[in-house]
Amino acid sequence: MRTKVGEIKEKEGKEVLLRGWVYRERSTKKMAFIVLRDATGTVQCTFKKDSPGFEEAKNTLVESSVEITGIVKKDERAPGGYEVMGKDFKHIHKSEKFPITEKPSESFLMDVRHLWLRSEDMRKMLKGRQATIDLLRDFFSSKDFYEVQPPITTQAGVEGGSTLFSLDYFGDTAYLTQSSQLYLEAFMTLLERVYCLAPSFRAEKSRTSKHLTEYWHLEAEMAWFKSNENIQFQEEMISHVAQGLAENHPDTLRYFKRDPETLKKVKPPFKRLSYTEAVEELQEKGSSISWGEDFGTGHEKQLTSDQEVPVTIYNYPKSIKPFYMPKDQEDGREIVLCDDILAPEGYGEIIGGSERIWKLDELLSRLEEDKMDPDAYEWYIDLRKYGSVPHSGFGLGLERMLMWMFKRSHIKETIGFPRTITRVYP
Ligand code: 4AD
Ligand code: MG
């Protein structure tokens, strides 16, 4: 029976059959050292000159798929504390010479992304990503949410028209969704608390370290929630993920040089500033920003680089936010009931959320004000005609949060096949 690398510590002194890929190989005249990789980890397998399989092992190439038989031996010096003394080595498929060598260029690694996925960085990251998704789902289940599956192809924008990817839909124009929010609002009218984890698309020409054209968007919509409850909920969710990773995956965090203790400090309430207060703070720090301007990357950095935990900024000017956010007044100026959560250390915005306009006449006048075509939103307007209720929701960029929690300097390091303005292959 096959043993996985992660199970060998329970097999000390016993013979095991391992299956996987050759991660590293090195040999001398008398010894062959094979580091074998499977989904659970890596282990060194050592073949002596007189053992069967020595010749085969000596002649293998990196990334060959193999079957190794051997005896498990405790060895303090070995990376995982164990080594396998090889007794047999069989190629399942002998690899061609692997194209990724010692010092590959960034662009080459993107061209061979399908192979680079096997690297230790990507293996660790994708496991961290899985752990994060599991924690999010656990959190929503514990709060009585339903996970729903909204459509990806749609006919109307959510976050403004400029970043829509259009496609020919049997002669009609359709778009790849920017956000599932409007559909979640429909699901909300029967299930009350709903969420989805789905791709969102942004045809943004921004070439920054935190923009993808296709990213995974965790969105939630809650009946009856007011803005302050929405904020509280978002902060609890982020804290749940941070605590869970720190508690259960400290080694993965440390691999990426993130101290788990830092994530343990992520507890609600976060530092909260109204937009107006944030502008004042920026001005005190010497920024020339004036009230009404949106925050750019530089502003976000100024507000968060010295923070270890996120900062929640609420109630932005109406003029810089989308049509669906309800108005309020602050010192005679028009604001909307919303919030953005900025990750600490300058990682930038990870969540955007708000209350939603739930009254029919208010929604109609906002669509008109923003010069939007009410016909395209007919079904969405309908939701305000039949049992409308106050509600709120938000969207979290999964890769943005991973960037922060796993201390990655570029968003493309957090997803298997990143899509950017210059890359749709492989
Ligand atoms: O702030 P955004 O645009 O908000 C919405 O789409 C709302 N409709 C969500 C809702 O209320 N249901 O996007 C939400 C989050 C951002 O905070 C950011 O984390 C992420 O989505 N995001 C991106 N992530 C990667 N690449 C991009 N180009 C992103 N654009 C937004
Ligand atoms: Mg936003």
Short mmCIF file of C-alpha atoms and ligand atoms in Angstrom, two decimals:
data_model
loop_
_atom_site.label_atom_id
_atom_site.label_comp_id
_atom_site.label_asym_id
_atom_site.label_seq_id
_atom_site.Cartn_x
_atom_site.Cartn_y
_atom_site.Cartn_z
CA MET A 1 0.00 0.00 0.00
CA ARG A 2 1.23 3.49 -0.78
CA THR A 3 2.46 5.73 2.06
CA LYS A 4 2.29 9.49 1.69
CA VAL A 5 5.32 11.57 2.68
CA GLY A 6 3.28 13.17 5.44
CA GLU A 7 2.70 9.76 7.02
CA ILE A 8 6.26 8.42 7.16
CA LYS A 9 6.92 9.52 10.73
CA GLU A 10 4.44 6.87 11.81
CA LYS A 11 6.42 4.24 9.90
CA GLU A 12 9.86 4.38 11.49
CA GLY A 13 11.86 1.21 10.82
CA LYS A 14 9.23 -0.07 8.40
CA GLU A 15 9.30 -0.56 4.65
CA VAL A 16 7.21 1.93 2.68
CA LEU A 17 6.16 2.42 -0.92
CA LEU A 18 6.20 6.11 -1.92
CA ARG A 19 4.82 7.71 -5.07
CA GLY A 20 5.55 11.18 -6.36
CA TRP A 21 7.91 13.38 -8.32
CA VAL A 22 11.66 13.88 -8.15
CA TYR A 23 12.08 17.30 -6.58
CA ARG A 24 15.88 17.21 -6.41
CA GLU A 25 18.53 14.69 -7.37
CA ARG A 26 22.20 14.51 -6.62
CA SER A 27 24.56 11.59 -6.91
CA THR A 28 28.12 10.49 -6.42
CA LYS A 29 29.75 7.26 -7.56
CA LYS A 30 28.59 5.54 -4.41
CA MET A 31 25.31 7.25 -3.48
CA ALA A 32 22.19 8.73 -5.08
CA PHE A 33 20.12 11.25 -3.12
CA ILE A 34 16.57 11.78 -4.34
CA VAL A 35 14.23 14.31 -2.75
CA LEU A 36 10.74 13.01 -3.45
CA ARG A 37 7.74 15.31 -3.47
CA ASP A 38 4.08 14.40 -3.14
CA ALA A 39 1.03 16.46 -2.18
CA THR A 40 1.88 16.14 1.50
CA GLY A 41 5.56 17.13 1.51
CA THR A 42 9.11 16.14 0.59
CA VAL A 43 11.51 13.50 1.91
CA GLN A 44 15.04 12.52 1.05
CA CYS A 45 15.53 8.96 -0.23
CA THR A 46 19.08 7.65 -0.23
CA PHE A 47 20.30 4.86 -2.50
CA LYS A 48 23.61 3.10 -1.87
CA LYS A 49 25.64 1.72 -4.77
CA ASP A 50 24.82 -1.90 -3.96
CA SER A 51 21.06 -1.42 -3.48
CA PRO A 52 18.60 -2.29 -6.26
CA GLY A 53 17.34 0.86 -7.97
CA PHE A 54 20.66 2.71 -7.52
CA GLU A 55 21.37 2.95 -11.27
CA GLU A 56 17.82 4.03 -12.06
CA ALA A 57 17.91 6.65 -9.27
CA LYS A 58 21.32 7.91 -10.35
CA ASN A 59 20.03 8.46 -13.90
CA THR A 60 16.74 10.10 -13.09
CA LEU A 61 15.88 13.70 -13.97
CA VAL A 62 14.11 16.32 -11.92
CA GLU A 63 10.28 16.07 -12.09
CA SER A 64 10.24 12.44 -13.18
CA SER A 65 7.29 10.61 -11.66
CA VAL A 66 8.51 7.67 -9.65
CA GLU A 67 7.76 4.89 -7.22
CA ILE A 68 10.28 4.35 -4.44
CA THR A 69 10.46 1.52 -1.92
CA GLY A 70 12.61 1.91 1.17
CA ILE A 71 12.99 1.74 4.93
CA VAL A 72 12.10 4.78 7.06
CA LYS A 73 14.93 5.96 9.27
CA LYS A 74 14.94 8.71 11.86
CA ASP A 75 17.58 11.30 11.04
CA GLU A 76 17.86 14.55 12.99
CA ARG A 77 19.77 16.23 10.15
CA ALA A 78 17.12 15.47 7.49
CA PRO A 79 14.68 18.36 6.79
CA GLY A 80 11.56 16.56 8.04
CA GLY A 81 13.48 14.55 10.66
CA TYR A 82 13.25 11.32 8.59
CA GLU A 83 14.99 9.76 5.64
CA VAL A 84 14.17 6.74 3.50
CA MET A 85 16.89 4.19 2.79
CA GLY A 86 16.09 3.22 -0.79
CA LYS A 87 15.50 -0.41 -1.72
CA ASP A 88 13.96 0.07 -5.12
CA PHE A 89 13.37 2.87 -7.60
CA LYS A 90 10.96 2.68 -10.52
CA HIS A 91 10.24 5.36 -13.11
CA ILE A 92 6.56 5.81 -13.85
CA HIS A 93 7.53 8.47 -16.38
CA LYS A 94 11.05 9.66 -16.87
CA SER A 95 10.90 13.42 -17.31
CA GLU A 96 12.53 15.34 -20.12
CA LYS A 97 15.06 17.89 -18.92
CA PHE A 98 12.96 20.28 -16.82
CA PRO A 99 13.07 23.77 -18.36
CA ILE A 100 13.13 25.70 -15.07
CA THR A 101 16.72 25.97 -13.95
CA GLU A 102 18.67 27.85 -11.33
CA LYS A 103 18.05 31.54 -12.14
CA PRO A 104 14.93 31.89 -14.29
CA SER A 105 13.63 35.32 -15.32
CA GLU A 106 10.25 36.53 -14.04
CA SER A 107 8.69 36.51 -17.50
CA PHE A 108 9.96 33.00 -18.24
CA LEU A 109 8.37 31.78 -15.02
CA MET A 110 5.08 33.28 -16.14
CA ASP A 111 5.40 31.53 -19.54
CA VAL A 112 5.86 28.19 -17.79
CA ARG A 113 3.41 28.85 -14.99
CA HIS A 114 1.93 25.37 -15.48
CA LEU A 115 5.33 23.96 -14.44
CA TRP A 116 6.28 26.67 -11.93
CA LEU A 117 3.18 25.69 -9.94
CA ARG A 118 5.24 22.74 -8.66
CA SER A 119 7.70 25.04 -6.90
CA GLU A 120 7.80 25.11 -3.12
CA ASP A 121 6.52 28.71 -3.01
CA MET A 122 3.45 27.85 -5.07
CA ARG A 123 2.78 24.58 -3.25
CA LYS A 124 2.91 26.37 0.10
CA MET A 125 0.83 29.28 -1.17
CA LEU A 126 -1.90 27.12 -2.64
CA LYS A 127 -2.18 25.25 0.63
CA GLY A 128 -2.43 28.57 2.49
CA ARG A 129 -5.09 29.64 0.02
CA GLN A 130 -7.06 26.47 0.65
CA ALA A 131 -6.81 26.96 4.42
CA THR A 132 -8.08 30.53 3.99
CA ILE A 133 -11.06 29.45 1.90
CA ASP A 134 -11.91 26.72 4.43
CA LEU A 135 -11.83 29.28 7.24
CA LEU A 136 -14.09 31.65 5.32
CA ARG A 137 -16.60 28.92 4.59
CA ASP A 138 -16.53 27.75 8.23
CA PHE A 139 -17.21 31.29 9.34
CA PHE A 140 -20.21 31.73 7.06
CA SER A 141 -21.65 28.35 8.01
CA SER A 142 -21.35 29.21 11.69
CA LYS A 143 -23.37 32.40 11.03
CA ASP A 144 -26.24 30.58 9.23
CA PHE A 145 -25.39 31.67 5.69
CA TYR A 146 -26.27 29.94 2.44
CA GLU A 147 -23.62 29.73 -0.27
CA VAL A 148 -25.21 30.57 -3.60
CA GLN A 149 -24.03 30.47 -7.23
CA PRO A 150 -24.81 33.65 -9.16
CA PRO A 151 -24.23 33.90 -12.93
CA ILE A 152 -20.89 35.00 -14.35
CA THR A 153 -22.28 36.34 -17.64
CA THR A 154 -24.53 39.34 -17.14
CA GLN A 155 -26.01 42.32 -18.92
CA ALA A 156 -25.32 45.15 -16.49
CA GLY A 157 -22.37 46.61 -14.69
CA VAL A 158 -22.18 46.94 -10.93
CA GLU A 159 -19.07 49.00 -10.33
CA GLY A 160 -19.29 51.41 -13.28
CA GLY A 161 -19.06 50.63 -16.97
CA SER A 162 -15.44 51.41 -17.69
CA THR A 163 -13.99 48.12 -16.53
CA LEU A 164 -16.41 45.65 -18.14
CA PHE A 165 -15.18 42.88 -20.43
CA SER A 166 -17.80 42.42 -23.11
CA LEU A 167 -18.54 39.35 -25.14
CA ASP A 168 -20.68 38.47 -28.09
CA TYR A 169 -23.68 36.59 -26.75
CA PHE A 170 -25.37 35.17 -29.86
CA GLY A 171 -25.52 38.62 -31.39
CA ASP A 172 -26.25 40.43 -28.12
CA THR A 173 -23.67 42.04 -25.87
CA ALA A 174 -23.06 40.41 -22.52
CA TYR A 175 -20.40 41.10 -19.91
CA LEU A 176 -18.24 39.12 -17.55
CA THR A 177 -19.43 40.10 -14.11
CA GLN A 178 -17.54 42.69 -12.05
CA SER A 179 -19.33 41.68 -8.89
CA SER A 180 -22.11 39.27 -7.95
CA GLN A 181 -23.67 41.80 -5.62
CA LEU A 182 -26.88 42.52 -7.51
CA TYR A 183 -27.68 38.81 -7.76
CA LEU A 184 -26.85 38.25 -4.11
CA GLU A 185 -29.41 40.93 -3.32
CA ALA A 186 -32.01 38.78 -5.11
CA PHE A 187 -30.94 35.61 -3.25
CA MET A 188 -31.06 37.61 0.00
CA THR A 189 -34.84 38.11 -0.33
CA LEU A 190 -35.44 34.40 0.31
CA LEU A 191 -32.42 33.16 2.26
CA GLU A 192 -31.67 36.38 4.22
CA ARG A 193 -27.96 35.67 4.64
CA VAL A 194 -26.10 34.63 1.50
CA TYR A 195 -22.56 34.58 0.18
CA CYS A 196 -20.64 33.42 -2.83
CA LEU A 197 -17.03 32.82 -3.78
CA ALA A 198 -16.84 33.45 -7.50
CA PRO A 199 -14.61 35.09 -10.08
CA SER A 200 -15.06 38.79 -10.78
CA PHE A 201 -13.58 40.48 -13.83
CA ARG A 202 -12.14 43.96 -14.17
CA ALA A 203 -10.86 45.27 -17.48
CA GLU A 204 -8.65 47.67 -15.56
CA LYS A 205 -5.69 49.06 -17.38
CA SER A 206 -3.89 49.39 -14.05
CA ARG A 207 -0.58 47.64 -14.06
CA THR A 208 0.05 47.43 -10.35
CA SER A 209 1.15 44.72 -7.98
CA LYS A 210 -2.41 44.28 -6.68
CA HIS A 211 -4.65 44.23 -9.74
CA LEU A 212 -5.78 41.12 -11.54
CA THR A 213 -8.22 41.21 -14.43
CA GLU A 214 -9.84 38.06 -13.03
CA TYR A 215 -9.91 37.59 -9.28
CA TRP A 216 -11.82 35.56 -6.70
CA HIS A 217 -14.40 37.63 -4.98
CA LEU A 218 -16.01 36.62 -1.73
CA GLU A 219 -19.26 38.54 -1.49
CA ALA A 220 -21.99 38.50 1.13
CA GLU A 221 -25.40 40.09 1.49
CA MET A 222 -27.42 40.29 4.68
CA ALA A 223 -31.07 41.26 5.17
CA TRP A 224 -31.76 43.76 7.97
CA PHE A 225 -28.07 44.67 8.49
CA LYS A 226 -27.20 48.33 8.97
CA SER A 227 -23.82 49.74 8.04
CA ASN A 228 -22.36 49.40 11.55
CA GLU A 229 -23.43 45.73 11.76
CA ASN A 230 -21.96 45.17 8.31
CA ILE A 231 -18.62 46.61 9.46
CA GLN A 232 -18.65 44.56 12.66
CA PHE A 233 -19.33 41.42 10.64
CA GLN A 234 -16.50 42.07 8.14
CA GLU A 235 -14.02 42.67 10.93
CA GLU A 236 -15.06 39.45 12.69
CA MET A 237 -14.67 37.51 9.45
CA ILE A 238 -11.16 38.82 8.81
CA SER A 239 -10.23 38.15 12.40
CA HIS A 240 -11.55 34.58 12.14
CA VAL A 241 -9.27 33.92 9.15
CA ALA A 242 -6.25 35.58 10.78
CA GLN A 243 -6.70 33.65 14.05
CA GLY A 244 -7.32 30.37 12.22
CA LEU A 245 -4.19 30.70 10.09
CA ALA A 246 -2.06 31.71 13.07
CA GLU A 247 -3.42 28.83 15.14
CA ASN A 248 -3.46 26.02 12.59
CA HIS A 249 -0.94 27.00 9.90
CA PRO A 250 1.93 28.77 11.66
CA ASP A 251 4.57 26.91 9.61
CA THR A 252 3.12 28.03 6.30
CA LEU A 253 3.00 31.61 7.58
CA ARG A 254 6.59 31.43 8.81
CA TYR A 255 7.71 30.01 5.48
CA PHE A 256 6.59 33.33 3.98
CA LYS A 257 8.17 35.28 6.86
CA ARG A 258 4.82 36.26 8.36
CA ASP A 259 4.97 36.05 12.14
CA PRO A 260 1.80 34.25 13.30
CA GLU A 261 1.83 36.44 16.43
CA THR A 262 1.14 39.49 14.25
CA LEU A 263 -2.00 37.88 12.83
CA LYS A 264 -3.14 36.99 16.35
CA LYS A 265 -3.43 40.74 16.99
CA VAL A 266 -6.13 41.02 14.31
CA LYS A 267 -9.21 41.36 16.50
CA PRO A 268 -12.30 43.56 16.17
CA PRO A 269 -12.89 46.41 16.48
CA PHE A 270 -10.21 47.55 14.05
CA LYS A 271 -9.03 51.13 13.99
CA ARG A 272 -12.03 52.95 12.50
CA LEU A 273 -11.95 56.33 10.80
CA SER A 274 -14.66 58.15 8.92
CA TYR A 275 -13.55 59.23 5.45
CA THR A 276 -13.40 62.79 6.78
CA GLU A 277 -11.16 61.77 9.66
CA ALA A 278 -8.93 59.81 7.28
CA VAL A 279 -8.54 62.89 5.07
CA GLU A 280 -7.61 64.93 8.14
CA GLU A 281 -5.06 62.32 9.17
CA LEU A 282 -3.54 62.39 5.68
CA GLN A 283 -3.39 66.18 5.70
CA GLU A 284 -1.67 66.10 9.10
CA LYS A 285 0.87 63.72 7.57
CA GLY A 286 1.55 66.30 4.87
CA SER A 287 -0.68 65.04 2.06
CA SER A 288 -2.29 67.61 -0.26
CA ILE A 289 -5.50 65.56 -0.55
CA SER A 290 -8.75 67.50 -0.23
CA TRP A 291 -12.21 66.34 0.87
CA GLY A 292 -14.00 64.58 -1.99
CA GLU A 293 -10.96 62.97 -3.61
CA ASP A 294 -10.69 59.19 -3.69
CA PHE A 295 -7.74 57.52 -2.00
CA GLY A 296 -4.94 56.33 -4.22
CA THR A 297 -2.34 53.70 -3.42
CA GLY A 298 -0.10 56.36 -1.85
CA HIS A 299 -2.85 57.51 0.52
CA GLU A 300 -3.66 53.93 1.51
CA LYS A 301 0.01 53.39 2.28
CA GLN A 302 0.19 56.54 4.39
CA LEU A 303 -2.83 55.42 6.38
CA THR A 304 -1.67 51.87 7.02
CA SER A 305 2.09 51.34 6.68
CA ASP A 306 2.66 51.81 10.39
CA GLN A 307 -0.32 49.59 11.36
CA GLU A 308 -0.18 45.89 12.23
CA VAL A 309 -3.93 45.38 11.94
CA PRO A 310 -6.42 46.62 9.34
CA VAL A 311 -8.03 50.07 9.27
CA THR A 312 -11.74 50.47 8.50
CA ILE A 313 -12.75 53.66 6.73
CA TYR A 314 -16.44 54.46 6.52
CA ASN A 315 -18.86 56.96 4.98
CA TYR A 316 -17.17 58.16 1.80
CA PRO A 317 -18.34 61.08 -0.32
CA LYS A 318 -21.25 60.10 -2.52
CA SER A 319 -19.49 61.34 -5.65
CA ILE A 320 -16.78 58.64 -5.55
CA LYS A 321 -18.99 55.62 -4.80
CA PRO A 322 -21.42 53.55 -6.92
CA PHE A 323 -25.15 54.16 -7.42
CA TYR A 324 -26.48 51.58 -4.96
CA MET A 325 -25.21 53.17 -1.73
CA PRO A 326 -27.73 55.18 0.35
CA LYS A 327 -27.04 58.85 1.05
CA ASP A 328 -26.49 60.54 4.34
CA GLN A 329 -25.29 63.95 5.46
CA GLU A 330 -22.16 64.88 7.37
CA ASP A 331 -21.42 68.54 8.15
CA GLY A 332 -23.70 69.52 5.27
CA ARG A 333 -21.80 67.32 2.79
CA GLU A 334 -23.23 64.33 0.93
CA ILE A 335 -21.82 61.00 2.02
CA VAL A 336 -22.92 57.38 1.58
CA LEU A 337 -23.24 54.62 4.19
CA CYS A 338 -20.34 52.40 3.26
CA ASP A 339 -16.94 51.13 4.32
CA ASP A 340 -13.62 49.99 2.91
CA ILE A 341 -11.23 47.88 4.93
CA LEU A 342 -7.57 48.61 4.29
CA ALA A 343 -5.05 45.89 5.09
CA PRO A 344 -2.14 46.97 7.30
CA GLU A 345 1.47 47.51 6.17
CA GLY A 346 0.37 49.29 3.00
CA TYR A 347 -1.23 46.27 1.33
CA GLY A 348 -4.26 48.37 0.40
CA GLU A 349 -8.02 47.87 0.18
CA ILE A 350 -9.22 44.32 0.76
CA ILE A 351 -12.95 44.91 1.31
CA GLY A 352 -15.56 47.26 -0.09
CA GLY A 353 -19.02 47.19 1.46
CA SER A 354 -22.13 49.26 2.09
CA GLU A 355 -25.77 49.49 3.00
CA ARG A 356 -27.91 49.24 -0.14
CA ILE A 357 -30.61 51.65 -1.23
CA TRP A 358 -33.79 49.72 -0.52
CA LYS A 359 -36.45 52.31 -1.33
CA LEU A 360 -37.75 52.36 -4.89
CA ASP A 361 -37.92 56.12 -5.47
CA GLU A 362 -34.43 56.65 -4.04
CA LEU A 363 -32.95 53.98 -6.33
CA LEU A 364 -34.70 55.40 -9.40
CA SER A 365 -33.45 58.90 -8.74
CA ARG A 366 -29.89 57.67 -8.15
CA LEU A 367 -29.88 55.73 -11.43
CA GLU A 368 -31.04 58.88 -13.15
CA GLU A 369 -28.48 61.06 -11.38
CA ASP A 370 -25.68 58.69 -12.39
CA LYS A 371 -27.04 58.62 -15.98
CA MET A 372 -27.57 54.86 -15.91
CA ASP A 373 -30.03 53.03 -18.12
CA PRO A 374 -32.95 51.89 -15.89
CA ASP A 375 -33.95 49.28 -18.51
CA ALA A 376 -30.77 47.32 -17.88
CA TYR A 377 -31.57 47.27 -14.17
CA GLU A 378 -35.26 46.47 -14.44
CA TRP A 379 -35.07 43.22 -12.49
CA TYR A 380 -32.90 44.87 -9.83
CA ILE A 381 -35.43 47.68 -9.49
CA ASP A 382 -38.15 45.02 -9.11
CA LEU A 383 -36.52 43.89 -5.87
CA ARG A 384 -37.58 47.28 -4.43
CA LYS A 385 -41.22 46.70 -5.45
CA TYR A 386 -41.94 43.40 -3.75
CA GLY A 387 -41.18 43.27 -0.06
CA SER A 388 -38.05 45.38 0.02
CA VAL A 389 -36.02 45.36 3.23
CA PRO A 390 -33.02 47.28 4.54
CA HIS A 391 -29.87 45.26 3.81
CA SER A 392 -26.11 45.49 3.53
CA GLY A 393 -23.26 43.55 2.01
CA PHE A 394 -19.64 43.57 1.02
CA GLY A 395 -17.00 42.09 -1.27
CA LEU A 396 -13.59 40.79 -0.24
CA GLY A 397 -10.80 40.32 -2.77
CA LEU A 398 -9.43 36.90 -1.83
CA GLU A 399 -6.02 37.43 -3.43
CA ARG A 400 -5.65 40.86 -1.82
CA MET A 401 -6.20 39.34 1.60
CA LEU A 402 -3.78 36.50 0.86
CA MET A 403 -1.14 39.00 -0.22
CA TRP A 404 -1.31 40.68 3.14
CA MET A 405 -1.63 37.60 5.36
CA PHE A 406 1.12 35.67 3.55
CA LYS A 407 3.31 38.73 3.01
CA ARG A 408 3.55 38.42 -0.77
CA SER A 409 4.82 41.40 -2.70
CA HIS A 410 2.79 40.72 -5.87
CA ILE A 411 -0.80 39.53 -6.21
CA LYS A 412 0.18 37.02 -8.89
CA GLU A 413 1.98 35.01 -6.21
CA THR A 414 -1.36 34.20 -4.56
CA ILE A 415 -3.21 32.47 -7.43
CA GLY A 416 -2.40 29.53 -9.69
CA PHE A 417 -2.87 31.15 -13.09
CA PRO A 418 -2.92 34.93 -12.69
CA ARG A 419 -4.70 36.99 -15.32
CA THR A 420 -3.37 40.50 -15.87
CA ILE A 421 -3.53 43.01 -18.71
CA THR A 422 -0.50 41.36 -20.31
CA ARG A 423 -1.21 37.73 -19.55
CA VAL A 424 -3.90 35.18 -20.48
CA TYR A 425 -1.51 32.31 -21.24
CA PRO A 426 -1.02 29.64 -20.03
O1 4AD B 1 -14.57 47.61 -3.98
P1 4AD B 1 -15.15 46.73 -5.03
O2 4AD B 1 -15.11 47.18 -6.43
O3 4AD B 1 -16.64 46.43 -4.54
C1 4AD B 1 -17.56 45.70 -5.21
O4 4AD B 1 -17.38 45.08 -6.25
C2 4AD B 1 -18.85 45.56 -4.46
N1 4AD B 1 -19.94 45.35 -5.45
C3 4AD B 1 -18.75 44.42 -3.50
C4 4AD B 1 -20.00 44.17 -2.73
O5 4AD B 1 -20.40 45.03 -1.97
N2 4AD B 1 -20.60 43.00 -2.88
O6 4AD B 1 -14.42 45.32 -4.95
C5 4AD B 1 -14.40 44.60 -3.76
C6 4AD B 1 -13.01 44.07 -3.47
C7 4AD B 1 -11.95 45.15 -3.28
O7 4AD B 1 -11.96 45.64 -1.98
C8 4AD B 1 -10.68 44.38 -3.59
O8 4AD B 1 -10.27 43.64 -2.47
C9 4AD B 1 -11.12 43.40 -4.66
O9 4AD B 1 -12.53 43.32 -4.58
N3 4AD B 1 -10.72 43.86 -5.99
C10 4AD B 1 -9.72 43.34 -6.71
N4 4AD B 1 -8.85 42.35 -6.44
C11 4AD B 1 -7.92 42.05 -7.38
N5 4AD B 1 -7.82 42.68 -8.57
C12 4AD B 1 -8.67 43.69 -8.89
N6 4AD B 1 -8.58 44.29 -10.07
C13 4AD B 1 -9.67 44.06 -7.93
N7 4AD B 1 -10.67 44.98 -7.91
C14 4AD B 1 -11.28 44.84 -6.73
MG MG B 2 -13.57 49.39 -3.69
#
